[in-house]
Amino acid sequence: MGRYLINGGKKISGTLKINGSKNSVLPILAASILNSGQSVIHNCPDIYDTHTALKILKHVGCKVKFENHTAIIDSSTINSYEVDPDLVKEMRSSIIFLGSILSVMKRVSISYPGGCELGKRPIDFHLAALKKLGAQIIEDGDKIICSAENLKGCKIKLKFPSVGATQNIILASVFARGSTKIINAAREPEIIDLQNFLKKMGADINGAGTSQIVINGVEKLSNVEHKVIPDRIVAATFLISAAITKGQIEIENVITNHLPLINFLQTGCYIKLSKNKIYLKAKEFIRPIKNLQTMPYPYFPTDLQAQFVSLLSLASGRSIVKENVFESRNKHIPELIKMGAKIKILPDNTTFIIDGVKRLNGAYLISKDLRGGAALILAALAAYGKTIIQDENHILRGYEKIEEKLKSLGADIKYEQ
Ligand code: EPZ
């Protein structure tokens, strides 16, 4: 358990390089099992989740090395198909190892990741797809054991463009006999990055970024070297740090069209784009957004909902935010209310009515999840007085040295273990 100590009221100002994407490196690390050889992966974010994924790889027998944001995996020594249950508890997105371990070991045993602060987080889409590909699935208590001598390509239509399910289907299909077609696939940039990684290994996969992805099974995959794309959610979080403190920021090594810039413009910020850079300057007033809906990519991302709620808490009017992806991504709101925010959660638990206030006041807060925790830091930067945020390592899972980076941009922030 650690805590962030923030004295608000300082304008964010300066430039920042953005690190690699958490939601891209995790499926890519899972995919490094597939070539039973070496993967050199650059621009890995140095965050808890990266290290948890490396521990999972080590636990199944791979050799792993990590230094200076580069991970080197040798998966030729893999000797187990069991994902360490303690690590699944630490990181529910460990489910992304299902497809790749099954592909190589013909079996995989993993405990149910279970729900979290955002909602129940079922994995029914993942399991239904693996069954369609020919896997036998035994559920034994909270353990799932999948086995398949030969996976056979087929057409899989997803009820919802689930990011994780799309990734697991891809990883389970690379060696499957024949062709697999995913319909209603997730279109996130992290899926494109995974496809690029796999193509470099020699996989036959096309369509990532669209709703239809086709994977034709191959026999073998080769060694690979790859650079992970920048983290669009971290980039947007830092843009909001400047917007909420009426400051200005230039972020570098970003892929500009990965961010929902239209929504920043709706709040009245000035935005200037240049090659892989975004400059944002806040205006005197933050404009409210009458109807902000979270949706799968390429629409406004659920992973920025909490951070935008913090920003809109200080807008000059009423905003309505609707969370359409997770059923209870709202644990940041009671904490913001402690700071003086005027937010009402409707009985559906996913509609938030935000009446902007002139000021927020520092308070003692508890962060409940990764992006909610980041949202509390953003609100504290703008608040009058001191805020303490108790955080059970949620923020460290997805933000690399956030307090050092914010300090370098003018914030008065400290982190204590
Ligand atoms: C990925 O989670 C991201 N995590 C999440 O980021 C992100 O919020 C989410 O995609 C949506 O963009 C990683 O990439 C590691 P989903 P994932 O499957 O794959 C339901 C962060 O803060 N669903 O697209 O788990 C599910 O309950 C994290 O970085 C089923 O019903 O998300 C949710 O309501 C948080 N059955 C919706 O679909 C299933 O089998 C979207 O989930 C799978 C999902």
Short mmCIF file of N, CA, C and O in Angstrom, two decimals, residues 268-376:
data_model
loop_
_atom_site.label_atom_id
_atom_site.label_comp_id
_atom_site.label_asym_id
_atom_site.label_seq_id
_atom_site.Cartn_x
_atom_site.Cartn_y
_atom_site.Cartn_z
N GLY A 268 -12.86 22.69 -24.90
CA GLY A 268 -12.36 24.04 -25.14
C GLY A 268 -10.85 24.16 -25.17
O GLY A 268 -10.30 25.24 -25.34
N CYS A 269 -10.14 23.05 -25.00
CA CYS A 269 -8.66 23.14 -25.02
C CYS A 269 -8.17 23.50 -26.42
O CYS A 269 -8.82 23.19 -27.43
N TYR A 270 -6.99 24.15 -26.45
CA TYR A 270 -6.32 24.39 -27.74
C TYR A 270 -5.38 23.22 -27.98
O TYR A 270 -4.61 22.83 -27.09
N ILE A 271 -5.47 22.62 -29.18
CA ILE A 271 -4.62 21.46 -29.49
C ILE A 271 -3.86 21.75 -30.78
O ILE A 271 -4.44 22.26 -31.75
N LYS A 272 -2.55 21.46 -30.76
CA LYS A 272 -1.76 21.57 -32.00
C LYS A 272 -1.03 20.25 -32.21
O LYS A 272 -0.41 19.73 -31.27
N LEU A 273 -1.14 19.71 -33.43
CA LEU A 273 -0.50 18.43 -33.72
C LEU A 273 0.72 18.64 -34.59
O LEU A 273 0.73 19.49 -35.46
N SER A 274 1.80 17.89 -34.30
CA SER A 274 2.88 17.79 -35.28
C SER A 274 3.30 16.33 -35.27
O SER A 274 2.78 15.54 -34.51
N LYS A 275 4.25 15.96 -36.11
CA LYS A 275 4.59 14.54 -36.23
C LYS A 275 4.84 13.94 -34.85
O LYS A 275 5.63 14.44 -34.09
N ASN A 276 4.12 12.94 -34.49
CA ASN A 276 4.14 12.18 -33.22
C ASN A 276 4.23 13.04 -31.97
O ASN A 276 4.79 12.63 -30.95
N LYS A 277 3.70 14.33 -32.09
CA LYS A 277 3.63 15.19 -30.89
C LYS A 277 2.24 15.80 -30.79
O LYS A 277 1.60 16.07 -31.83
N ILE A 278 1.81 16.03 -29.56
CA ILE A 278 0.55 16.75 -29.33
C ILE A 278 0.82 17.85 -28.32
O ILE A 278 1.40 17.59 -27.26
N TYR A 279 0.46 19.11 -28.70
CA TYR A 279 0.58 20.24 -27.77
C TYR A 279 -0.83 20.63 -27.34
O TYR A 279 -1.73 20.75 -28.17
N LEU A 280 -1.02 20.76 -26.02
CA LEU A 280 -2.32 21.18 -25.49
C LEU A 280 -2.13 22.40 -24.60
O LEU A 280 -1.22 22.42 -23.76
N LYS A 281 -2.98 23.42 -24.84
CA LYS A 281 -2.99 24.57 -23.92
C LYS A 281 -4.42 24.75 -23.41
O LYS A 281 -5.37 24.77 -24.20
N ALA A 282 -4.54 24.81 -22.09
CA ALA A 282 -5.88 24.97 -21.52
C ALA A 282 -6.36 26.39 -21.70
O ALA A 282 -5.56 27.32 -21.84
N LYS A 283 -7.65 26.55 -21.74
CA LYS A 283 -8.28 27.88 -21.80
C LYS A 283 -8.70 28.26 -20.37
O LYS A 283 -8.63 27.43 -19.45
N GLU A 284 -9.19 29.47 -20.22
CA GLU A 284 -9.60 29.96 -18.89
C GLU A 284 -10.71 29.06 -18.30
O GLU A 284 -10.70 28.69 -17.15
N PHE A 285 -11.66 28.66 -19.19
CA PHE A 285 -12.78 27.84 -18.70
C PHE A 285 -12.79 26.47 -19.38
O PHE A 285 -12.43 26.35 -20.54
N ILE A 286 -13.22 25.48 -18.62
CA ILE A 286 -13.40 24.12 -19.18
C ILE A 286 -14.87 24.02 -19.60
O ILE A 286 -15.77 24.23 -18.77
N ARG A 287 -15.09 23.73 -20.89
CA ARG A 287 -16.47 23.64 -21.36
C ARG A 287 -17.04 22.26 -20.99
O ARG A 287 -16.35 21.25 -21.10
N PRO A 288 -18.30 22.21 -20.54
CA PRO A 288 -18.92 20.90 -20.24
C PRO A 288 -19.19 20.13 -21.52
O PRO A 288 -19.18 20.71 -22.61
N ILE A 289 -19.37 18.80 -21.39
CA ILE A 289 -19.75 17.97 -22.55
C ILE A 289 -21.13 17.39 -22.27
O ILE A 289 -21.32 16.65 -21.30
N LYS A 290 -22.09 17.79 -23.08
CA LYS A 290 -23.49 17.44 -22.82
C LYS A 290 -23.72 15.92 -22.82
O LYS A 290 -24.54 15.40 -22.08
N ASN A 291 -22.97 15.21 -23.70
CA ASN A 291 -23.26 13.77 -23.82
C ASN A 291 -21.98 13.05 -24.20
O ASN A 291 -21.59 13.02 -25.36
N LEU A 292 -21.28 12.52 -23.20
CA LEU A 292 -20.01 11.79 -23.46
C LEU A 292 -20.24 10.31 -23.19
O LEU A 292 -20.57 9.92 -22.09
N GLN A 293 -20.13 9.51 -24.25
CA GLN A 293 -20.42 8.07 -24.13
C GLN A 293 -19.14 7.26 -24.32
O GLN A 293 -18.42 7.49 -25.31
N THR A 294 -18.84 6.32 -23.44
CA THR A 294 -17.69 5.44 -23.70
C THR A 294 -18.15 4.31 -24.62
O THR A 294 -19.26 3.78 -24.48
N MET A 295 -17.31 4.00 -25.60
CA MET A 295 -17.62 2.94 -26.57
C MET A 295 -16.32 2.27 -26.98
O MET A 295 -15.24 2.84 -26.79
N PRO A 296 -16.40 1.09 -27.59
CA PRO A 296 -15.18 0.47 -28.14
C PRO A 296 -14.53 1.39 -29.18
O PRO A 296 -15.18 2.26 -29.74
N TYR A 297 -13.21 1.20 -29.35
CA TYR A 297 -12.46 1.97 -30.35
C TYR A 297 -13.15 1.85 -31.72
O TYR A 297 -13.65 0.78 -32.05
N PRO A 298 -13.22 2.93 -32.49
CA PRO A 298 -12.49 4.19 -32.40
C PRO A 298 -13.27 5.31 -31.68
O PRO A 298 -12.95 6.47 -31.86
N TYR A 299 -14.17 4.95 -30.80
CA TYR A 299 -14.92 6.01 -30.10
C TYR A 299 -14.27 6.31 -28.75
O TYR A 299 -13.20 5.80 -28.44
N PHE A 300 -14.91 7.11 -27.91
CA PHE A 300 -14.28 7.56 -26.66
C PHE A 300 -14.01 6.36 -25.75
O PHE A 300 -14.93 5.60 -25.44
N PRO A 301 -12.76 6.17 -25.31
CA PRO A 301 -12.40 4.93 -24.58
C PRO A 301 -12.83 4.92 -23.12
O PRO A 301 -12.68 5.91 -22.41
N THR A 302 -13.31 3.78 -22.67
CA THR A 302 -13.70 3.62 -21.26
C THR A 302 -12.52 3.90 -20.34
O THR A 302 -12.71 4.39 -19.22
N ASP A 303 -11.30 3.65 -20.80
CA ASP A 303 -10.12 3.84 -19.93
C ASP A 303 -9.80 5.31 -19.68
O ASP A 303 -8.89 5.60 -18.91
N LEU A 304 -10.55 6.22 -20.34
CA LEU A 304 -10.37 7.65 -20.07
C LEU A 304 -11.60 8.25 -19.37
O LEU A 304 -11.62 9.45 -19.06
N GLN A 305 -12.58 7.42 -19.09
CA GLN A 305 -13.84 7.93 -18.52
C GLN A 305 -13.60 8.61 -17.17
O GLN A 305 -13.97 9.78 -16.96
N ALA A 306 -12.90 7.91 -16.28
CA ALA A 306 -12.68 8.47 -14.93
C ALA A 306 -11.89 9.78 -15.00
O ALA A 306 -12.24 10.76 -14.32
N GLN A 307 -10.89 9.80 -15.84
CA GLN A 307 -10.04 11.01 -15.93
C GLN A 307 -10.86 12.20 -16.48
O GLN A 307 -10.71 13.33 -16.03
N PHE A 308 -11.76 11.94 -17.45
CA PHE A 308 -12.61 13.01 -17.98
C PHE A 308 -13.64 13.47 -16.95
O PHE A 308 -14.00 14.64 -16.89
N VAL A 309 -14.11 12.54 -16.12
CA VAL A 309 -15.06 12.93 -15.06
C VAL A 309 -14.38 13.92 -14.12
O VAL A 309 -14.96 14.94 -13.73
N SER A 310 -13.11 13.68 -13.82
CA SER A 310 -12.38 14.65 -12.97
C SER A 310 -12.33 16.01 -13.65
O SER A 310 -12.63 17.03 -13.05
N LEU A 311 -11.99 16.02 -14.92
CA LEU A 311 -11.87 17.30 -15.65
C LEU A 311 -13.23 18.01 -15.71
O LEU A 311 -13.33 19.21 -15.42
N LEU A 312 -14.28 17.26 -16.01
CA LEU A 312 -15.61 17.87 -16.16
C LEU A 312 -16.20 18.31 -14.82
O LEU A 312 -17.13 19.12 -14.77
N SER A 313 -15.62 17.82 -13.73
CA SER A 313 -16.08 18.25 -12.39
C SER A 313 -15.81 19.74 -12.20
O SER A 313 -16.42 20.37 -11.34
N LEU A 314 -14.88 20.28 -13.01
CA LEU A 314 -14.52 21.70 -12.90
C LEU A 314 -14.98 22.49 -14.12
O LEU A 314 -14.52 23.60 -14.37
N ALA A 315 -15.90 21.90 -14.91
CA ALA A 315 -16.37 22.60 -16.12
C ALA A 315 -17.40 23.66 -15.73
O ALA A 315 -17.95 23.65 -14.63
N SER A 316 -17.64 24.59 -16.70
CA SER A 316 -18.58 25.68 -16.38
C SER A 316 -19.98 25.28 -16.86
O SER A 316 -20.51 25.86 -17.81
N GLY A 317 -20.52 24.24 -16.25
CA GLY A 317 -21.87 23.82 -16.61
C GLY A 317 -22.06 22.33 -16.38
O GLY A 317 -21.21 21.67 -15.78
N ARG A 318 -23.19 21.79 -16.92
CA ARG A 318 -23.55 20.38 -16.67
C ARG A 318 -23.03 19.49 -17.79
O ARG A 318 -23.21 19.79 -18.96
N SER A 319 -22.42 18.36 -17.39
CA SER A 319 -22.01 17.32 -18.35
C SER A 319 -22.74 16.04 -17.98
O SER A 319 -23.05 15.82 -16.80
N ILE A 320 -22.99 15.22 -19.01
CA ILE A 320 -23.54 13.89 -18.74
C ILE A 320 -22.61 12.85 -19.37
O ILE A 320 -22.28 12.94 -20.56
N VAL A 321 -22.10 11.94 -18.53
CA VAL A 321 -21.18 10.90 -19.00
C VAL A 321 -21.86 9.55 -18.87
O VAL A 321 -22.47 9.24 -17.84
N LYS A 322 -21.83 8.76 -19.94
CA LYS A 322 -22.45 7.43 -19.92
C LYS A 322 -21.36 6.39 -20.14
O LYS A 322 -20.68 6.40 -21.18
N GLU A 323 -21.19 5.48 -19.18
CA GLU A 323 -20.20 4.40 -19.28
C GLU A 323 -20.91 3.18 -19.88
O GLU A 323 -21.79 2.59 -19.25
N ASN A 324 -20.56 2.84 -21.12
CA ASN A 324 -21.26 1.75 -21.82
C ASN A 324 -20.48 0.45 -21.85
O ASN A 324 -21.00 -0.56 -22.35
N VAL A 325 -19.24 0.43 -21.38
CA VAL A 325 -18.44 -0.79 -21.53
C VAL A 325 -18.41 -1.64 -20.26
O VAL A 325 -18.54 -2.86 -20.32
N PHE A 326 -18.26 -1.01 -19.11
CA PHE A 326 -18.24 -1.76 -17.84
C PHE A 326 -19.42 -1.35 -16.97
O PHE A 326 -19.81 -0.19 -16.95
N GLU A 327 -19.95 -2.34 -16.23
CA GLU A 327 -21.20 -2.07 -15.50
C GLU A 327 -21.01 -1.31 -14.20
O GLU A 327 -21.96 -0.79 -13.64
N SER A 328 -19.76 -1.24 -13.70
CA SER A 328 -19.62 -0.46 -12.44
C SER A 328 -18.29 0.28 -12.37
O SER A 328 -17.59 0.22 -11.37
N ARG A 329 -17.97 0.95 -13.45
CA ARG A 329 -16.73 1.76 -13.46
C ARG A 329 -17.05 3.15 -12.91
O ARG A 329 -17.09 4.15 -13.62
N ASN A 330 -17.31 3.16 -11.57
CA ASN A 330 -17.75 4.44 -10.98
C ASN A 330 -17.19 4.67 -9.57
O ASN A 330 -17.66 5.54 -8.85
N LYS A 331 -16.17 3.87 -9.18
CA LYS A 331 -15.69 3.94 -7.79
C LYS A 331 -14.92 5.24 -7.50
O LYS A 331 -14.64 5.57 -6.36
N HIS A 332 -14.55 5.96 -8.59
CA HIS A 332 -13.81 7.23 -8.39
C HIS A 332 -14.77 8.35 -7.98
O HIS A 332 -14.37 9.33 -7.39
N ILE A 333 -16.07 8.15 -8.28
CA ILE A 333 -17.00 9.27 -8.10
C ILE A 333 -17.23 9.63 -6.62
O ILE A 333 -17.11 10.81 -6.26
N PRO A 334 -17.48 8.66 -5.73
CA PRO A 334 -17.62 9.06 -4.32
C PRO A 334 -16.38 9.76 -3.78
O PRO A 334 -16.48 10.68 -2.96
N GLU A 335 -15.21 9.41 -4.30
CA GLU A 335 -13.97 10.06 -3.84
C GLU A 335 -13.92 11.51 -4.34
O GLU A 335 -13.51 12.41 -3.62
N LEU A 336 -14.35 11.72 -5.58
CA LEU A 336 -14.36 13.09 -6.13
C LEU A 336 -15.38 13.95 -5.36
O LEU A 336 -15.16 15.15 -5.13
N ILE A 337 -16.47 13.33 -4.95
CA ILE A 337 -17.50 14.07 -4.18
C ILE A 337 -16.92 14.53 -2.84
O ILE A 337 -17.20 15.64 -2.38
N LYS A 338 -16.01 13.74 -2.28
CA LYS A 338 -15.35 14.16 -1.02
C LYS A 338 -14.57 15.47 -1.23
O LYS A 338 -14.32 16.22 -0.30
N MET A 339 -14.19 15.74 -2.47
CA MET A 339 -13.39 16.96 -2.78
C MET A 339 -14.29 18.14 -3.12
O MET A 339 -13.81 19.23 -3.42
N GLY A 340 -15.64 17.86 -3.12
CA GLY A 340 -16.57 18.95 -3.42
C GLY A 340 -17.17 18.87 -4.81
O GLY A 340 -17.90 19.77 -5.23
N ALA A 341 -16.86 17.78 -5.54
CA ALA A 341 -17.46 17.64 -6.88
C ALA A 341 -18.96 17.40 -6.73
O ALA A 341 -19.41 16.79 -5.75
N LYS A 342 -19.72 17.92 -7.73
CA LYS A 342 -21.18 17.72 -7.69
C LYS A 342 -21.53 16.73 -8.80
O LYS A 342 -21.67 17.09 -9.97
N ILE A 343 -21.57 15.43 -8.41
CA ILE A 343 -21.82 14.37 -9.39
C ILE A 343 -22.92 13.46 -8.86
O ILE A 343 -22.91 13.09 -7.69
N LYS A 344 -23.85 13.14 -9.74
CA LYS A 344 -24.93 12.21 -9.37
C LYS A 344 -24.79 10.96 -10.21
O LYS A 344 -24.67 11.05 -11.44
N ILE A 345 -24.77 9.78 -9.58
CA ILE A 345 -24.78 8.51 -10.32
C ILE A 345 -26.24 8.05 -10.41
O ILE A 345 -26.90 7.87 -9.39
N LEU A 346 -26.75 7.89 -11.62
CA LEU A 346 -28.15 7.46 -11.78
C LEU A 346 -28.27 5.97 -11.39
O LEU A 346 -27.26 5.26 -11.33
N PRO A 347 -29.50 5.51 -11.12
CA PRO A 347 -29.69 4.12 -10.66
C PRO A 347 -29.11 3.06 -11.60
O PRO A 347 -28.81 1.95 -11.17
N ASP A 348 -28.85 3.41 -12.87
CA ASP A 348 -28.26 2.40 -13.79
C ASP A 348 -26.77 2.18 -13.49
O ASP A 348 -26.12 1.36 -14.11
N ASN A 349 -26.24 2.99 -12.54
CA ASN A 349 -24.83 2.85 -12.12
C ASN A 349 -23.82 3.27 -13.20
O ASN A 349 -22.61 3.22 -12.97
N THR A 350 -24.35 3.64 -14.37
CA THR A 350 -23.40 3.94 -15.47
C THR A 350 -23.63 5.31 -16.10
O THR A 350 -22.96 5.67 -17.05
N THR A 351 -24.62 6.06 -15.57
CA THR A 351 -24.84 7.42 -16.08
C THR A 351 -24.49 8.42 -14.99
O THR A 351 -24.97 8.27 -13.85
N PHE A 352 -23.62 9.39 -15.32
CA PHE A 352 -23.15 10.33 -14.29
C PHE A 352 -23.54 11.74 -14.72
O PHE A 352 -23.20 12.17 -15.83
N ILE A 353 -24.25 12.44 -13.84
CA ILE A 353 -24.64 13.84 -14.09
C ILE A 353 -23.64 14.71 -13.32
O ILE A 353 -23.56 14.62 -12.09
N ILE A 354 -22.86 15.48 -14.05
CA ILE A 354 -21.79 16.26 -13.40
C ILE A 354 -22.11 17.75 -13.52
O ILE A 354 -22.18 18.29 -14.63
N ASP A 355 -22.33 18.42 -12.41
CA ASP A 355 -22.51 19.88 -12.41
C ASP A 355 -21.20 20.52 -11.98
O ASP A 355 -20.79 20.39 -10.82
N GLY A 356 -20.51 21.12 -12.94
CA GLY A 356 -19.17 21.65 -12.65
C GLY A 356 -19.18 22.63 -11.49
O GLY A 356 -20.13 23.39 -11.32
N VAL A 357 -18.13 22.59 -10.70
CA VAL A 357 -17.97 23.53 -9.58
C VAL A 357 -16.75 24.43 -9.84
O VAL A 357 -15.91 24.10 -10.70
N LYS A 358 -16.68 25.52 -9.10
CA LYS A 358 -15.56 26.47 -9.32
C LYS A 358 -14.27 25.92 -8.74
O LYS A 358 -13.19 26.16 -9.25
N ARG A 359 -14.41 25.15 -7.65
CA ARG A 359 -13.17 24.62 -7.06
C ARG A 359 -13.38 23.29 -6.37
O ARG A 359 -14.48 22.98 -5.93
N LEU A 360 -12.32 22.53 -6.36
CA LEU A 360 -12.30 21.28 -5.59
C LEU A 360 -11.36 21.52 -4.41
O LEU A 360 -10.42 22.34 -4.50
N ASN A 361 -11.60 20.83 -3.32
CA ASN A 361 -10.72 20.97 -2.14
C ASN A 361 -9.98 19.67 -1.85
O ASN A 361 -10.53 18.59 -2.07
N GLY A 362 -8.76 19.83 -1.41
CA GLY A 362 -7.96 18.65 -1.06
C GLY A 362 -8.70 17.80 -0.03
O GLY A 362 -9.50 18.29 0.74
N ALA A 363 -8.46 16.48 -0.09
CA ALA A 363 -9.15 15.56 0.85
C ALA A 363 -8.32 14.30 1.01
O ALA A 363 -7.31 14.11 0.33
N TYR A 364 -8.79 13.42 1.91
CA TYR A 364 -8.15 12.10 2.09
C TYR A 364 -8.93 11.10 1.24
O TYR A 364 -10.13 10.90 1.47
N LEU A 365 -8.28 10.52 0.23
CA LEU A 365 -9.00 9.69 -0.74
C LEU A 365 -8.42 8.28 -0.79
O LEU A 365 -7.26 8.07 -0.43
N ILE A 366 -9.23 7.37 -1.32
CA ILE A 366 -8.76 5.99 -1.51
C ILE A 366 -8.96 5.62 -2.98
O ILE A 366 -10.07 5.74 -3.51
N SER A 367 -7.87 5.20 -3.65
CA SER A 367 -8.03 4.82 -5.06
C SER A 367 -8.45 3.35 -5.10
O SER A 367 -7.93 2.52 -4.36
N LYS A 368 -9.40 3.04 -5.94
CA LYS A 368 -9.97 1.68 -5.98
C LYS A 368 -9.55 0.90 -7.21
O LYS A 368 -9.68 -0.30 -7.28
N ASP A 369 -9.09 1.61 -8.27
CA ASP A 369 -8.67 0.91 -9.48
C ASP A 369 -7.70 1.80 -10.24
O ASP A 369 -7.53 2.97 -9.91
N LEU A 370 -7.10 1.24 -11.26
CA LEU A 370 -6.01 1.92 -11.96
C LEU A 370 -6.39 3.28 -12.52
O LEU A 370 -5.79 4.31 -12.19
N ARG A 371 -7.40 3.34 -13.35
CA ARG A 371 -7.73 4.62 -14.02
C ARG A 371 -8.48 5.54 -13.07
O ARG A 371 -8.33 6.76 -13.15
N GLY A 372 -9.22 4.96 -12.15
CA GLY A 372 -9.87 5.79 -11.12
C GLY A 372 -8.83 6.47 -10.25
O GLY A 372 -8.96 7.65 -9.92
N GLY A 373 -7.76 5.75 -9.95
CA GLY A 373 -6.68 6.34 -9.16
C GLY A 373 -6.02 7.49 -9.89
O GLY A 373 -5.75 8.55 -9.32
N ALA A 374 -5.81 7.31 -11.19
CA ALA A 374 -5.21 8.39 -12.00
C ALA A 374 -6.13 9.60 -12.01
O ALA A 374 -5.68 10.75 -11.93
N ALA A 375 -7.44 9.33 -12.04
CA ALA A 375 -8.42 10.43 -12.05
C ALA A 375 -8.35 11.23 -10.75
O ALA A 375 -8.49 12.47 -10.76
N LEU A 376 -8.10 10.54 -9.64
CA LEU A 376 -8.00 11.24 -8.34
C LEU A 376 -6.74 12.11 -8.31
O LEU A 376 -6.76 13.24 -7.80
#
